[in-house]
Amino acid sequence: MGVSTSSSKSSKKGPGKSGITVVTVDYPPVNALPVDGWFALADAVRTAGRDPDVRCVVLAAEGRGFSAGWTSRRYRRKGVRPWSG
């Protein structure tokens, strides 16, 4: 569960890399990201963007859906309402 990054290797596309990085979201059952998941996703994309060998970032998801948005489940358990002022 989380956000992972993988890079494709290929001798056909430059010096040992194809230039493609895949960032995969995996938060079952429907990939509703918790707050720390959004930070992990942003960090993964930012890191890929800083790599001069990366020419393309593919955003993918495990499971049955790409993303159901944001989940407040973690906060509801603690009795906190993060969306209220």
Phi, psi and omega in degrees: 000133179141205178239129179233159181231138174220148178241140178278138177253137179200130178282349181278342187242063177093196187283075172086000181225151176271345181086009181249128174242132179253123175255119185247130177263132180218088177230084182297154007268341185232018178058041171277113187282134170284172182305313181294335175293322176295321178293320178296319178297314179299318179296319181296316180292319179297316180297316178297321180294335179277345182279117183294342179275347181274124180250344183209135175245122178258125178263119184231169178218146173273160173088200191272348180216156181292304176196134177264008178100232187243145178245138177257008183307316182299322181281325179298324178297328182270355181079017180261142175246091186295341183270355180263147184273000000 
